[in-house]
Amino acid sequence: MRQYEIIFEDEAIVAANKLTPMPVQPDKSGDQDLQSLLKAELESRPSFLEAAHRIDRRCSGLVIFAKTPEALRSLEAAFRERRVTKRYVACLEKEPVPPEGTLRHRIASDPKKNRSIALEIKQGLDSARKRKDTVEAELSYSLLMRTDRYFFVEARPLTGRHHQIRAQFAAMGWPIKGDLKYGARRSSPTGRIMLHGRSAEFEHPKSGEPVKLVAPYPQDESLWVLLGEKF
C-alpha cells in the first residue's frame, strides 16, 4: 500500500489521499509527514507547498495543499468561513440512533493526552457553555450502510475542531472502529482508524470555478472494500 496518492494537481493546488498513519505536516514527533513527502516527490517541484487544512494522523483521506501563498490565503479563508463542504465516512462499532441528525457539543481539550472531550449541551442547564476552555462543535450525520457488526455513517462537520468527529461520536456511545483513544474495542492491524476524509467541494482559489474532489477508500481494509465506491 502506498503512503499516499495524488488525486488532483494544477498550478495552484495539490490534493492527496493519505493512506497510512502519519502527520499531515511536520510536528514534534519528527515522524515522516505527508507535506514533506509531497514536496520532495512532486514532478512540478513547487518552491512553496503548505497544507490548507489537516486530518488526524491515524485517519485516511483527502488533504488539500496550496502551491502558492495566494492560494493558501484563499483556501484558509474558505475553510474559516465554512465555504468548503467536507464529507467524511466513518465505520462505527455501535448503531447511531436516530439514523440521521445533527450533533452539537462543546469541545474541551486535554493536551496531555492529545484528545478532545465532547460535552453535552442541555437546554436550560448549559454548564458546558459556561466553561471558558470549550468551543462549539457541530456536525450532521446519516447512516449509509450496516453489516452484522458495523455501521457506516456519513459525517459533515460544520465546525473544524481538534478530533471533532471522533470525540462527538464517542460522546454518543458510537466509537469509530480502531479508535482506542475514544472507546473502540480494539485497534486496527493497519494502525489507522476507520474515519476517511471522503470529499471536499469548494471554489478554486485562482479561477473561482467550483471544484469537487473525492478520495478513494483504502483497499487494504476489507470493510472499506465491502463499502465500495458508491457512497
Coordinates of N, CA and C in Angstrom, one line a residue:
M1 N 0.8 -1.2 0.0 CA 0.0 0.0 0.0 C 0.9 1.2 0.0
R2 N 0.6 2.2 -0.9 CA 1.3 3.4 -1.0 C 1.0 4.3 0.2
Q3 N 1.9 5.2 0.6 CA 1.6 6.1 1.7 C 0.6 7.2 1.3
Y4 N 0.5 7.5 0.0 CA -0.5 8.5 -0.4 C -0.7 8.4 -1.9
E5 N -1.7 9.0 -2.4 CA -2.0 9.0 -3.9 C -2.3 10.5 -4.2
I6 N -1.8 11.0 -5.3 CA -2.2 12.3 -5.7 C -3.5 12.2 -6.5
I7 N -4.5 13.0 -6.1 CA -5.8 13.0 -6.8 C -5.9 14.0 -7.8
F8 N -5.4 15.2 -7.5 CA -5.5 16.4 -8.4 C -4.3 17.3 -8.2
E9 N -3.9 17.9 -9.3 CA -2.8 18.9 -9.2 C -3.0 19.9 -10.4
D10 N -2.8 21.1 -10.1 CA -2.7 22.2 -11.1 C -1.7 23.2 -10.6
E11 N -1.7 24.4 -11.2 CA -0.6 25.4 -10.8 C -0.9 26.0 -9.4
A12 N -2.1 25.8 -8.9 CA -2.4 26.4 -7.6 C -2.5 25.4 -6.4
I13 N -3.0 24.2 -6.7 CA -3.3 23.3 -5.6 C -2.8 21.9 -5.9
V14 N -2.7 21.1 -4.9 CA -2.5 19.7 -5.0 C -3.4 19.0 -3.9
A15 N -4.1 17.9 -4.3 CA -4.9 17.2 -3.4 C -4.4 15.8 -3.4
A16 N -4.2 15.3 -2.1 CA -3.6 13.9 -1.9 C -4.6 13.1 -1.1
N17 N -4.5 11.8 -1.3 CA -5.3 10.8 -0.5 C -4.3 10.2 0.5
K18 N -4.3 10.5 1.8 CA -3.4 10.0 2.8 C -3.9 8.6 3.1
L19 N -3.0 7.6 3.0 CA -3.3 6.2 3.1 C -2.7 5.5 4.3
T20 N -1.7 6.1 4.9 CA -1.1 5.5 6.1 C -1.1 6.4 7.3
P21 N -0.9 5.9 8.5 CA -0.9 6.8 9.7 C 0.4 7.6 9.7
M22 N 0.2 8.9 9.5 CA 1.3 9.9 9.6 C 0.8 11.3 9.7
P23 N 1.5 12.2 10.2 CA 1.0 13.6 10.3 C 0.9 14.2 8.9
V24 N 0.0 15.2 8.8 CA -0.1 15.9 7.5 C 1.1 16.8 7.4
Q25 N 1.6 17.5 8.4 CA 2.7 18.4 8.4 C 3.7 18.0 9.4
P26 N 5.0 18.5 9.3 CA 6.0 18.2 10.4 C 5.5 18.6 11.7
D27 N 5.7 17.7 12.7 CA 5.4 18.0 14.1 C 6.5 17.6 15.0
K28 N 6.3 17.7 16.3 CA 7.3 17.5 17.3 C 7.7 16.0 17.4
S29 N 6.9 15.1 16.8 CA 7.3 13.7 16.8 C 8.5 13.4 15.9
G30 N 8.7 14.2 14.9 CA 9.8 14.0 13.9 C 9.4 12.9 12.9
D31 N 8.2 12.4 13.0 CA 7.9 11.3 12.0 C 7.7 11.9 10.6
Q32 N 7.9 11.0 9.7 CA 7.7 11.4 8.3 C 6.3 11.9 8.1
D33 N 6.1 13.0 7.3 CA 4.8 13.6 7.1 C 4.5 13.8 5.7
L34 N 3.2 13.9 5.4 CA 2.7 13.9 4.1 C 3.2 15.2 3.3
Q35 N 3.2 16.3 3.9 CA 3.6 17.5 3.2 C 5.0 17.4 2.7
S36 N 5.9 17.0 3.6 CA 7.3 16.8 3.2 C 7.5 15.8 2.0
L37 N 6.8 14.7 2.1 CA 6.9 13.7 1.1 C 6.4 14.3 -0.3
L38 N 5.3 15.0 -0.2 CA 4.8 15.6 -1.5 C 5.7 16.6 -2.1
K39 N 6.3 17.4 -1.2 CA 7.2 18.5 -1.7 C 8.4 17.9 -2.4
A40 N 8.9 16.8 -1.8 CA 10.1 16.1 -2.4 C 9.8 15.4 -3.6
E41 N 8.6 14.9 -3.8 CA 8.3 13.9 -4.9 C 7.5 14.5 -6.0
L42 N 6.9 15.7 -5.9 CA 6.1 16.2 -7.0 C 6.9 16.5 -8.2
E43 N 6.5 16.2 -9.3 CA 7.2 16.4 -10.6 C 7.3 17.9 -10.8
S44 N 6.3 18.7 -10.4 CA 6.3 20.1 -10.6 C 7.3 20.9 -9.7
R45 N 7.8 20.2 -8.7 CA 8.8 20.7 -7.7 C 8.5 22.2 -7.3
P46 N 7.3 22.3 -6.6 CA 6.9 23.7 -6.2 C 7.9 24.2 -5.1
S47 N 8.2 25.5 -5.2 CA 9.0 26.1 -4.2 C 8.2 26.3 -2.9
F48 N 6.9 26.4 -3.0 CA 6.0 26.6 -1.9 C 5.0 25.5 -1.8
L49 N 4.8 24.9 -0.7 CA 3.7 23.8 -0.5 C 3.3 23.8 0.9
E50 N 2.0 24.1 1.2 CA 1.5 24.2 2.5 C 0.1 23.6 2.6
A51 N -0.1 22.8 3.6 CA -1.5 22.2 3.8 C -2.5 23.3 4.2
A52 N -3.6 23.3 3.5 CA -4.7 24.3 3.8 C -5.6 23.8 5.0
H53 N -5.5 22.6 5.4 CA -6.2 22.0 6.5 C -5.5 20.7 6.8
R54 N -6.0 20.0 7.9 CA -5.4 18.8 8.3 C -6.4 17.8 8.7
I55 N -6.0 16.5 8.6 CA -6.8 15.4 9.1 C -5.9 14.7 10.1
D56 N -6.5 13.9 11.0 CA -5.8 13.3 12.1 C -4.7 12.3 11.6
R57 N -3.7 12.1 12.3 CA -2.6 11.2 12.0 C -3.1 9.8 11.5
R58 N -4.0 9.3 12.3 CA -4.5 7.9 12.0 C -5.7 7.8 11.1
C59 N -6.1 8.9 10.6 CA -7.2 8.9 9.6 C -6.6 8.8 8.2
S60 N -7.5 8.3 7.3 CA -7.1 8.4 5.9 C -7.9 9.4 5.2
G61 N -7.6 9.7 3.9 CA -8.4 10.6 3.1 C -7.8 11.8 2.6
L62 N -8.7 12.7 2.1 CA -8.3 13.9 1.3 C -7.7 15.0 2.1
V63 N -6.6 15.5 1.6 CA -5.9 16.6 2.2 C -5.5 17.6 1.0
I64 N -5.9 18.9 1.1 CA -5.6 19.8 0.1 C -4.5 20.7 0.4
F65 N -3.5 20.9 -0.5 CA -2.3 21.7 -0.3 C -2.3 22.9 -1.3
A66 N -1.8 24.0 -0.8 CA -1.6 25.2 -1.7 C -0.2 25.2 -2.2
K67 N -0.1 25.6 -3.5 CA 1.3 25.7 -4.1 C 1.8 27.1 -4.2
T68 N 0.9 28.1 -3.8 CA 1.4 29.5 -3.7 C 0.8 30.1 -2.4
P69 N 1.5 31.2 -1.9 CA 0.9 31.8 -0.7 C -0.5 32.4 -1.0
E70 N -0.7 32.9 -2.2 CA -2.0 33.4 -2.5 C -3.1 32.4 -2.4
A71 N -2.8 31.2 -3.0 CA -3.8 30.1 -2.9 C -4.0 29.6 -1.5
L72 N -3.0 29.6 -0.7 CA -3.1 29.3 0.8 C -4.0 30.2 1.5
R73 N -3.8 31.5 1.3 CA -4.7 32.5 1.9 C -6.1 32.3 1.5
S74 N -6.4 32.1 0.3 CA -7.7 31.9 -0.2 C -8.4 30.7 0.3
L75 N -7.6 29.6 0.4 CA -8.2 28.3 0.9 C -8.4 28.4 2.4
E76 N -7.5 29.0 3.1 CA -7.7 29.1 4.6 C -8.9 30.0 4.9
A77 N -9.1 31.0 4.1 CA -10.3 31.9 4.3 C -11.6 31.1 4.1
A78 N -11.5 30.2 3.0 CA -12.7 29.4 2.7 C -13.0 28.4 3.8
F79 N -12.0 27.8 4.3 CA -12.2 26.9 5.4 C -12.7 27.6 6.7
R80 N -12.1 28.7 7.0 CA -12.5 29.5 8.1 C -14.0 30.0 8.0
E81 N -14.4 30.4 6.8 CA -15.7 31.0 6.6 C -16.7 29.9 6.3
R82 N -16.3 28.6 6.4 CA -17.2 27.5 6.1 C -17.8 27.5 4.7
R83 N -16.9 27.8 3.8 CA -17.3 27.8 2.3 C -16.7 26.5 1.7
V84 N -16.2 25.6 2.5 CA -15.7 24.3 2.0 C -16.7 23.3 2.6
T85 N -17.3 22.5 1.7 CA -18.2 21.4 2.2 C -17.3 20.1 2.3
K86 N -17.1 19.7 3.5 CA -16.3 18.5 3.7 C -17.2 17.3 4.1
R87 N -16.8 16.1 3.6 CA -17.6 14.9 3.8 C -16.7 13.8 4.3
Y88 N -17.0 13.2 5.4 CA -16.2 12.1 5.9 C -17.1 10.9 6.0
V89 N -16.5 9.7 5.9 CA -17.2 8.4 6.2 C -16.5 7.7 7.3
A90 N -17.3 7.3 8.3 CA -16.8 6.6 9.4 C -17.5 5.2 9.6
C91 N -16.7 4.2 10.1 CA -17.3 2.9 10.4 C -17.4 2.9 11.9
L92 N -18.6 2.8 12.4 CA -18.9 2.8 13.9 C -19.1 1.4 14.4
E93 N -18.8 1.3 15.7 CA -19.0 0.0 16.4 C -20.4 -0.1 16.9
K94 N -21.1 0.9 17.1 CA -22.5 0.9 17.6 C -23.4 1.6 16.6
E95 N -24.6 1.2 16.6 CA -25.6 1.8 15.7 C -26.0 3.2 16.2
P96 N -25.9 4.2 15.3 CA -26.3 5.5 15.6 C -27.9 5.6 15.7
V97 N -28.4 6.1 16.8 CA -29.8 6.3 17.0 C -30.1 7.7 17.4
P98 N -30.9 8.4 16.6 CA -31.5 8.1 15.4 C -30.5 7.9 14.2
P99 N -30.9 7.3 13.1 CA -30.0 7.1 12.0 C -29.5 8.3 11.3
E100 N -30.1 9.5 11.5 CA -29.5 10.7 11.0 C -29.9 11.9 11.9
G101 N -29.1 12.9 11.9 CA -29.4 14.0 12.7 C -28.2 15.0 12.8
T102 N -28.2 15.9 13.7 CA -27.2 16.9 14.0 C -26.7 16.8 15.4
L103 N -25.4 16.7 15.6 CA -24.8 16.7 16.9 C -24.2 18.0 17.3
R104 N -24.6 18.5 18.5 CA -24.0 19.8 19.0 C -23.4 19.5 20.4
H105 N -22.1 19.9 20.5 CA -21.4 19.7 21.8 C -20.6 21.0 22.0
R106 N -20.0 21.0 23.2 CA -18.9 21.9 23.5 C -17.6 21.0 23.6
I107 N -16.6 21.4 23.0 CA -15.3 20.6 23.0 C -14.3 21.2 23.9
A108 N -13.9 20.3 24.9 CA -12.8 20.7 25.8 C -11.5 19.9 25.4
S109 N -10.4 20.6 25.5 CA -9.1 19.9 25.1 C -8.4 19.4 26.3
D110 N -7.8 18.2 26.1 CA -6.9 17.6 27.1 C -5.6 17.4 26.4
P111 N -4.7 18.5 26.4 CA -3.5 18.4 25.7 C -2.5 17.3 26.2
K112 N -2.5 17.0 27.4 CA -1.6 16.0 28.0 C -1.9 14.6 27.3
K113 N -3.1 14.3 27.0 CA -3.5 13.1 26.4 C -3.8 13.2 24.9
N114 N -3.6 14.4 24.4 CA -3.9 14.7 23.0 C -5.2 14.2 22.6
R115 N -6.2 14.6 23.3 CA -7.6 14.2 23.0 C -8.6 15.3 23.3
S116 N -9.8 15.2 22.7 CA -10.8 16.2 23.0 C -12.0 15.5 23.7
I117 N -12.7 16.3 24.5 CA -13.8 15.8 25.2 C -15.1 16.5 24.8
A118 N -16.1 15.8 24.2 CA -17.3 16.5 23.8 C -18.3 16.5 24.9
L119 N -18.7 17.7 25.3 CA -19.6 17.9 26.5 C -21.0 18.2 26.0
E120 N -22.0 17.5 26.6 CA -23.3 17.7 26.2 C -23.9 19.0 26.5
I121 N -24.7 19.6 25.6 CA -25.3 20.9 25.9 C -26.8 20.6 26.2
K122 N -27.2 20.9 27.4 CA -28.6 20.6 27.8 C -29.4 22.0 27.8
Q123 N -30.6 21.9 27.3 CA -31.4 23.1 27.3 C -31.7 23.6 28.7
G124 N -31.4 24.9 29.0 CA -31.6 25.4 30.3 C -30.6 25.0 31.4
L125 N -29.7 24.1 31.0 CA -28.7 23.7 32.0 C -27.4 23.5 31.3
D126 N -26.9 24.6 30.7 CA -25.8 24.5 29.9 C -24.5 24.8 30.7
S127 N -24.1 23.8 31.4 CA -22.8 24.0 32.2 C -21.6 24.1 31.3
A128 N -21.7 23.3 30.2 CA -20.6 23.3 29.2 C -20.3 24.7 28.6
R129 N -21.4 25.4 28.3 CA -21.2 26.7 27.7 C -20.6 27.7 28.7
K130 N -20.7 27.5 30.0 CA -20.1 28.4 30.9 C -18.6 28.2 31.1
R131 N -18.1 27.1 30.6 CA -16.6 26.8 30.6 C -15.9 27.6 29.6
K132 N -14.9 28.4 30.0 CA -14.2 29.2 29.1 C -13.2 28.5 28.2
D133 N -13.0 27.2 28.6 CA -12.0 26.4 27.8 C -12.6 25.5 26.8
T134 N -13.9 25.8 26.5 CA -14.6 25.0 25.5 C -14.9 25.8 24.2
V135 N -15.1 25.1 23.1 CA -15.5 25.7 21.9 C -16.7 24.9 21.3
E136 N -17.5 25.5 20.5 CA -18.7 24.9 19.9 C -18.3 23.9 18.8
A137 N -19.0 22.8 18.8 CA -18.7 21.8 17.8 C -20.1 21.3 17.2
E138 N -20.2 21.2 15.9 CA -21.4 20.8 15.3 C -21.2 20.0 14.1
L139 N -21.9 18.9 13.9 CA -21.8 18.1 12.7 C -23.2 17.4 12.4
S140 N -23.4 17.2 11.1 CA -24.6 16.4 10.7 C -24.1 15.0 10.3
Y141 N -25.0 14.0 10.5 CA -24.6 12.6 10.1 C -25.8 11.9 9.6
S142 N -25.5 10.8 8.8 CA -26.6 10.0 8.3 C -26.0 8.6 8.1
L143 N -26.8 7.6 8.4 CA -26.4 6.2 8.3 C -26.4 5.8 6.8
L144 N -25.3 5.3 6.3 CA -25.2 4.9 4.9 C -25.5 3.4 4.7
M145 N -24.9 2.5 5.5 CA -25.0 1.1 5.3 C -24.6 0.4 6.6
R146 N -25.1 -0.8 6.8 CA -24.8 -1.6 8.0 C -24.4 -3.0 7.6
T147 N -23.5 -3.6 8.4 CA -23.2 -5.0 8.3 C -23.7 -5.7 9.6
D148 N -23.3 -6.9 9.8 CA -23.8 -7.6 11.1 C -23.2 -6.9 12.3
R149 N -22.0 -6.3 12.2 CA -21.3 -5.8 13.4 C -21.0 -4.3 13.3
Y150 N -21.0 -3.7 12.1 CA -20.6 -2.3 12.0 C -21.6 -1.5 11.2
F151 N -21.4 -0.1 11.3 CA -22.3 0.8 10.8 C -21.5 2.0 10.1
F152 N -21.8 2.1 8.8 CA -21.1 3.1 8.0 C -21.9 4.4 8.0
V153 N -21.3 5.5 8.4 CA -22.0 6.8 8.6 C -21.3 7.9 7.9
E154 N -22.1 8.7 7.2 CA -21.5 10.0 6.6 C -21.5 11.0 7.7
A155 N -20.4 11.8 7.8 CA -20.3 12.9 8.7 C -20.0 14.2 8.0
R156 N -20.7 15.2 8.2 CA -20.4 16.5 7.6 C -20.2 17.5 8.7
P157 N -18.9 17.8 9.1 CA -18.6 18.7 10.2 C -18.9 20.2 9.7
L158 N -19.6 20.9 10.6 CA -20.0 22.3 10.3 C -19.0 23.2 11.0
T159 N -18.2 22.7 11.9 CA -17.1 23.4 12.6 C -15.8 22.5 12.4
G160 N -14.7 23.1 12.6 CA -13.4 22.3 12.5 C -12.6 22.3 13.8
R161 N -13.0 21.3 14.6 CA -12.3 21.2 15.9 C -11.4 20.0 16.0
H162 N -10.4 20.1 16.9 CA -9.5 19.0 17.1 C -10.2 17.7 17.4
H163 N -10.0 16.7 16.6 CA -10.6 15.3 16.9 C -12.1 15.4 17.0
Q164 N -12.7 16.4 16.3 CA -14.2 16.7 16.5 C -15.1 15.5 16.2
I165 N -14.9 14.8 15.1 CA -15.8 13.7 14.7 C -15.6 12.6 15.7
R166 N -14.4 12.3 16.0 CA -14.1 11.2 16.9 C -14.7 11.4 18.3
A167 N -14.5 12.7 18.8 CA -15.0 13.0 20.1 C -16.5 13.0 20.2
Q168 N -17.1 13.6 19.2 CA -18.6 13.7 19.2 C -19.3 12.3 19.1
F169 N -18.8 11.5 18.2 CA -19.3 10.1 18.1 C -19.1 9.3 19.4
A170 N -17.9 9.5 20.0 CA -17.6 8.8 21.2 C -18.5 9.3 22.3
A171 N -18.8 10.5 22.4 CA -19.7 11.1 23.4 C -21.1 10.5 23.3
M172 N -21.5 10.1 22.1 CA -22.8 9.5 21.8 C -22.8 8.0 22.1
G173 N -21.7 7.4 22.4 CA -21.6 6.0 22.6 C -21.4 5.2 21.3
W174 N -20.9 5.9 20.2 CA -20.7 5.3 18.9 C -19.2 5.4 18.5
P175 N -18.3 4.7 19.2 CA -16.9 4.8 18.8 C -16.6 4.3 17.4
I176 N -15.6 5.0 16.8 CA -15.1 4.6 15.4 C -14.2 3.4 15.5
K177 N -14.4 2.4 14.6 CA -13.6 1.2 14.6 C -12.1 1.5 14.6
G178 N -11.4 0.9 15.5 CA -10.0 1.0 15.6 C -9.5 2.2 16.5
D179 N -10.4 3.0 17.0 CA -10.1 4.2 17.7 C -10.0 4.0 19.2
L180 N -9.0 3.4 19.7 CA -8.8 3.0 21.1 C -8.9 4.3 22.0
K181 N -8.4 5.4 21.5 CA -8.4 6.6 22.3 C -9.8 7.1 22.7
Y182 N -10.7 6.7 21.8 CA -12.1 7.2 22.0 C -13.1 6.0 22.2
G183 N -12.6 4.9 22.7 CA -13.5 3.9 23.2 C -13.7 2.7 22.3
A184 N -13.0 2.5 21.2 CA -13.1 1.4 20.4 C -12.7 0.1 21.1
R185 N -13.2 -1.0 20.7 CA -12.9 -2.3 21.4 C -11.4 -2.7 21.2
R186 N -10.9 -2.5 20.0 CA -9.6 -3.0 19.6 C -9.0 -2.1 18.5
S187 N -7.7 -2.1 18.4 CA -7.0 -1.3 17.4 C -7.1 -2.1 16.0
S188 N -6.6 -1.4 15.0 CA -6.7 -1.9 13.6 C -5.3 -2.4 13.3
P189 N -5.2 -3.5 12.5 CA -3.8 -4.0 12.1 C -3.1 -3.0 11.2
T190 N -3.8 -2.1 10.5 CA -3.2 -1.1 9.7 C -2.7 0.1 10.5
G191 N -3.1 0.2 11.7 CA -2.7 1.4 12.5 C -3.6 2.6 12.3
R192 N -4.5 2.5 11.3 CA -5.5 3.5 11.1 C -6.7 3.4 11.9
I193 N -7.5 4.4 12.0 CA -8.9 4.3 12.5 C -9.8 4.4 11.3
M194 N -11.0 3.9 11.3 CA -11.8 3.9 10.1 C -12.7 5.2 10.0
L195 N -11.9 6.3 9.9 CA -12.5 7.6 9.6 C -11.8 8.1 8.3
H196 N -12.5 8.3 7.3 CA -11.9 8.6 6.0 C -12.4 10.0 5.5
G197 N -11.5 10.9 5.2 CA -11.9 12.2 4.5 C -12.3 11.9 3.1
R198 N -13.6 11.8 2.8 CA -14.0 11.3 1.5 C -14.0 12.3 0.4
S199 N -14.5 13.6 0.7 CA -14.6 14.5 -0.4 C -14.6 16.0 0.2
A200 N -14.4 16.9 -0.7 CA -14.5 18.3 -0.4 C -15.0 19.1 -1.7
E201 N -15.8 20.1 -1.5 CA -16.3 20.9 -2.5 C -16.0 22.4 -2.1
F202 N -15.4 23.1 -3.1 CA -15.0 24.5 -2.8 C -14.8 25.2 -4.1
E203 N -14.6 26.5 -4.0 CA -14.2 27.3 -5.2 C -12.7 27.3 -5.4
H204 N -12.3 27.1 -6.6 CA -10.8 27.1 -6.9 C -10.2 28.4 -6.5
P205 N -9.1 28.4 -5.8 CA -8.6 29.7 -5.2 C -8.1 30.6 -6.3
K206 N -7.8 30.2 -7.5 CA -7.4 31.1 -8.6 C -8.4 31.4 -9.6
S207 N -9.1 30.4 -10.1 CA -10.1 30.6 -11.1 C -11.5 30.9 -10.6
G208 N -11.8 30.5 -9.3 CA -13.1 30.7 -8.8 C -14.1 29.7 -9.2
E209 N -13.7 28.7 -10.1 CA -14.6 27.7 -10.5 C -14.9 26.7 -9.5
P210 N -16.1 26.0 -9.5 CA -16.4 25.0 -8.4 C -15.5 23.8 -8.7
V211 N -15.0 23.2 -7.5 CA -14.2 22.0 -7.6 C -14.8 21.0 -6.6
K212 N -14.9 19.7 -7.1 CA -15.2 18.7 -6.2 C -14.2 17.6 -6.3
L213 N -13.6 17.2 -5.1 CA -12.5 16.2 -5.1 C -13.0 15.0 -4.2
V214 N -12.7 13.8 -4.7 CA -13.2 12.6 -4.0 C -11.9 11.7 -3.8
A215 N -11.7 11.2 -2.6 CA -10.6 10.3 -2.2 C -11.1 8.9 -2.1
P216 N -10.6 8.0 -3.0 CA -11.0 6.6 -2.8 C -10.6 6.0 -1.5
Y217 N -11.4 5.0 -1.1 CA -11.2 4.3 0.2 C -9.9 3.5 0.2
P218 N -9.2 3.3 1.3 CA -8.1 2.4 1.3 C -8.5 1.0 1.0
Q219 N -7.7 0.3 0.2 CA -8.1 -1.0 -0.3 C -7.4 -2.2 0.5
D220 N -6.7 -1.8 1.6 CA -6.1 -2.9 2.4 C -7.0 -3.2 3.6
E221 N -8.2 -2.7 3.6 CA -9.2 -3.0 4.7 C -10.4 -3.6 4.1
S222 N -10.8 -4.8 4.5 CA -11.9 -5.5 3.9 C -13.2 -4.7 4.0
L223 N -13.4 -4.0 5.1 CA -14.7 -3.3 5.3 C -14.8 -2.1 4.4
W224 N -13.7 -1.4 4.1 CA -13.8 -0.4 3.1 C -14.0 -1.0 1.7
V225 N -13.5 -2.1 1.4 CA -13.7 -2.8 0.1 C -15.2 -3.2 0.0
L226 N -15.8 -3.6 1.2 CA -17.2 -4.0 1.2 C -18.0 -2.8 0.9
L227 N -17.7 -1.6 1.4 CA -18.4 -0.4 1.2 C -18.4 0.0 -0.3
G228 N -17.3 -0.3 -0.9 CA -17.2 0.0 -2.4 C -17.0 1.5 -2.5
E229 N -17.4 2.0 -3.7 CA -17.2 3.5 -4.0 C -18.6 4.1 -4.2
K230 N -19.7 3.5 -3.8 CA -21.0 4.0 -4.1 C -21.4 5.1 -3.1
F231 N -20.7 5.3 -2.0 CA -21.1 6.3 -1.0 C -19.9 7.3 -0.9

